[in-house]
mmCIF file of C-alpha atoms in Angstrom:
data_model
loop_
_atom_site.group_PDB
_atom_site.id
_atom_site.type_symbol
_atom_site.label_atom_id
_atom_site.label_comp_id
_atom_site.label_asym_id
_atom_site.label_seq_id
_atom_site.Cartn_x
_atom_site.Cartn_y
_atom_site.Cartn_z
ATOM 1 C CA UNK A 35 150.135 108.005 85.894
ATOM 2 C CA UNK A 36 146.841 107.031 86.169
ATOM 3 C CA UNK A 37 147.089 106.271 89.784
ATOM 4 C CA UNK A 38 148.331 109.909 90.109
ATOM 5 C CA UNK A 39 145.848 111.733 88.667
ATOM 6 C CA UNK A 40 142.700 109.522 90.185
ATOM 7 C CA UNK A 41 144.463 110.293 93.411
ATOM 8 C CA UNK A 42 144.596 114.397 92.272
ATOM 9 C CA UNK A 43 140.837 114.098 91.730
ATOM 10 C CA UNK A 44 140.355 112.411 95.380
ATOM 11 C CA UNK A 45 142.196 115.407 97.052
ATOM 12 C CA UNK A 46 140.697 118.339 95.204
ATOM 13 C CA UNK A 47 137.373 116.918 96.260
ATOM 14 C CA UNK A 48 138.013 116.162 99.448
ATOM 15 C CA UNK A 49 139.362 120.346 99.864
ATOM 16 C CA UNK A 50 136.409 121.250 98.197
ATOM 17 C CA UNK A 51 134.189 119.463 100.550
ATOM 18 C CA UNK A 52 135.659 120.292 103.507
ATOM 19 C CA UNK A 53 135.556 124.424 102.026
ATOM 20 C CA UNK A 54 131.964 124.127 101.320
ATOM 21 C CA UNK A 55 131.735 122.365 104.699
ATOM 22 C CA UNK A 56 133.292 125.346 106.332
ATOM 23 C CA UNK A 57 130.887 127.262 104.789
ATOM 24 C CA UNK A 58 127.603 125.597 105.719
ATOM 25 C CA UNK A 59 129.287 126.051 109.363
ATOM 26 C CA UNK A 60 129.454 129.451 109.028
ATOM 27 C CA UNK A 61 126.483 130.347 107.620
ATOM 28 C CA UNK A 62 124.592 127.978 110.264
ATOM 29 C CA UNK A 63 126.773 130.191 113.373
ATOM 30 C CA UNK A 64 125.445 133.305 111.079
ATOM 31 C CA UNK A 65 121.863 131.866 111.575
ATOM 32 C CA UNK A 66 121.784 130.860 114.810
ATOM 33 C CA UNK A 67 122.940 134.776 115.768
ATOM 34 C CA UNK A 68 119.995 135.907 113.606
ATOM 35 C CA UNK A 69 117.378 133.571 115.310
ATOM 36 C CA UNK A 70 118.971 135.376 118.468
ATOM 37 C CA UNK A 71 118.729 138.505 117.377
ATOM 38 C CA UNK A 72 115.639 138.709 115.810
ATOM 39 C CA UNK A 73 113.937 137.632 118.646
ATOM 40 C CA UNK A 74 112.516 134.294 117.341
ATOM 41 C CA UNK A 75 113.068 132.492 120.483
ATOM 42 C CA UNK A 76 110.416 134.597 122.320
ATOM 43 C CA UNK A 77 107.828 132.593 120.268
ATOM 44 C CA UNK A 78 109.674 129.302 119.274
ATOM 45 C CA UNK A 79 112.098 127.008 120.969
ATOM 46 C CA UNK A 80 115.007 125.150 120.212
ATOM 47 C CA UNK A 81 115.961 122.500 122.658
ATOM 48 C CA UNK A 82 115.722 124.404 125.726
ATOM 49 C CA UNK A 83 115.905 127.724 124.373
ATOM 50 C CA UNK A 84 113.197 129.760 124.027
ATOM 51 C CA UNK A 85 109.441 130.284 124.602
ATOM 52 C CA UNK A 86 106.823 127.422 123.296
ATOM 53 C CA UNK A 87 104.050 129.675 121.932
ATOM 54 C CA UNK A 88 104.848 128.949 118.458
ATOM 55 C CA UNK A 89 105.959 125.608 116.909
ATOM 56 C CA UNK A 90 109.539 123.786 118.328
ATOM 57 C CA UNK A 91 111.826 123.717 115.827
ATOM 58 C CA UNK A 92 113.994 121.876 117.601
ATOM 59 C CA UNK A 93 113.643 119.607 114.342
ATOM 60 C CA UNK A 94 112.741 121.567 111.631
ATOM 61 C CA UNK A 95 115.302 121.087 109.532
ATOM 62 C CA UNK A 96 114.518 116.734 108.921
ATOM 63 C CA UNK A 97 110.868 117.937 108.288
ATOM 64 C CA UNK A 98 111.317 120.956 105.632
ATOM 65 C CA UNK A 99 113.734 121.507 102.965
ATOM 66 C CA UNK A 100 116.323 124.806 103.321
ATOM 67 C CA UNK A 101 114.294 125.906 100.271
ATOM 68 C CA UNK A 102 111.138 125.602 101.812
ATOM 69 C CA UNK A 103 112.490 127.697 104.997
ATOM 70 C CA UNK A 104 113.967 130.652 102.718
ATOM 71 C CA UNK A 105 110.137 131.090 101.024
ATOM 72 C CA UNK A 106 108.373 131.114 104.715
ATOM 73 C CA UNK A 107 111.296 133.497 106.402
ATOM 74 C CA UNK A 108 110.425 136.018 103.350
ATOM 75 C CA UNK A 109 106.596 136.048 103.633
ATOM 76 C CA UNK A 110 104.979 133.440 106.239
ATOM 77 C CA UNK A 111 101.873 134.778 104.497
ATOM 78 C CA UNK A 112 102.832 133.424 101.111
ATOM 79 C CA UNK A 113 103.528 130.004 102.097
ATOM 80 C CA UNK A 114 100.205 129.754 104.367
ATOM 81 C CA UNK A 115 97.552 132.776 104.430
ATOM 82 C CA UNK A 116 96.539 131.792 108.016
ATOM 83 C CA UNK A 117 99.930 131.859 109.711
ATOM 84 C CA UNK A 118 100.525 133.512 113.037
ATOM 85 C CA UNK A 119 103.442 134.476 112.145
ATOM 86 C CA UNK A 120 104.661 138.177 111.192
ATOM 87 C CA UNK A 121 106.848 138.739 108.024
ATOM 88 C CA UNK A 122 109.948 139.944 109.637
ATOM 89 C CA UNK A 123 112.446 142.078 107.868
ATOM 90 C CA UNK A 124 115.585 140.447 106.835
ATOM 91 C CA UNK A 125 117.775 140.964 104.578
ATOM 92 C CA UNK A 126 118.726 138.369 101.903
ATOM 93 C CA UNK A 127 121.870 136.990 103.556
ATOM 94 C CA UNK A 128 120.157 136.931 106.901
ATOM 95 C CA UNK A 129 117.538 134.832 105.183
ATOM 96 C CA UNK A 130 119.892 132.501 103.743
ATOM 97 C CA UNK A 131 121.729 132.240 106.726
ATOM 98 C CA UNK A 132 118.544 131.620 109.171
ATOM 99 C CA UNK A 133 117.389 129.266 106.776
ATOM 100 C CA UNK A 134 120.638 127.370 106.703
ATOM 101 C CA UNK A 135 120.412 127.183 110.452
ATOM 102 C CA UNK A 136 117.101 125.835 110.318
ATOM 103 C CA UNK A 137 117.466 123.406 107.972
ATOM 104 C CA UNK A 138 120.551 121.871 109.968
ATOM 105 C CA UNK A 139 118.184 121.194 113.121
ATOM 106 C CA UNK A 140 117.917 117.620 113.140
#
């Protein structure tokens, strides 16, 4: 019985991860259609996209936290009075989704 039920736990953990998994995936293909949209590769690159006037952020995401990236996408301003960068207007879900993105750039 006990066997049974530790086993339960395993595979109601292992659907949960792979739905939350799904998720981040989404949100990250959300993202990267945002960077695209909103223009961001005319400044920064990614790999080989892009323009390199602004900072690569090829590997953003294993320097700064997904937290981190929300606060700067919302006010650049905020996080650093002397940034370059513009505050661009998105909306909450496009920040959480960019930000997602971001932070998954390795």
């Amino acid at each position: 019985m006990i066997a049974r039920c530790a086993l339960l736990v395993v595979a109601v953990c292992s659907l949960v991860a792979c739905a939350q998994a799904q998720d981040r995936g989404a949100l990250e293909a959300r993202g990267r259609e945002v960077f695209r949209d909103q223009g961001c590769h005319g400044c920064h690159t990614v790999g080989a996209m892009g323009t390199p006037i602004a900072t690569d952020l090829s590997r953003i995401g294993a320097k700064r936290d997904r937290a981190f990236l929300a606060r700067w996408l919302r006010d650049p301003s905020l996080q650093r009075p002397t940034a370059h960068m513009p505050k661009i207007q998105l909306s909450e879900a496009e920040v959480e989704a960019l930000a997602t993105y971001l932070g998954s750039l390795r």
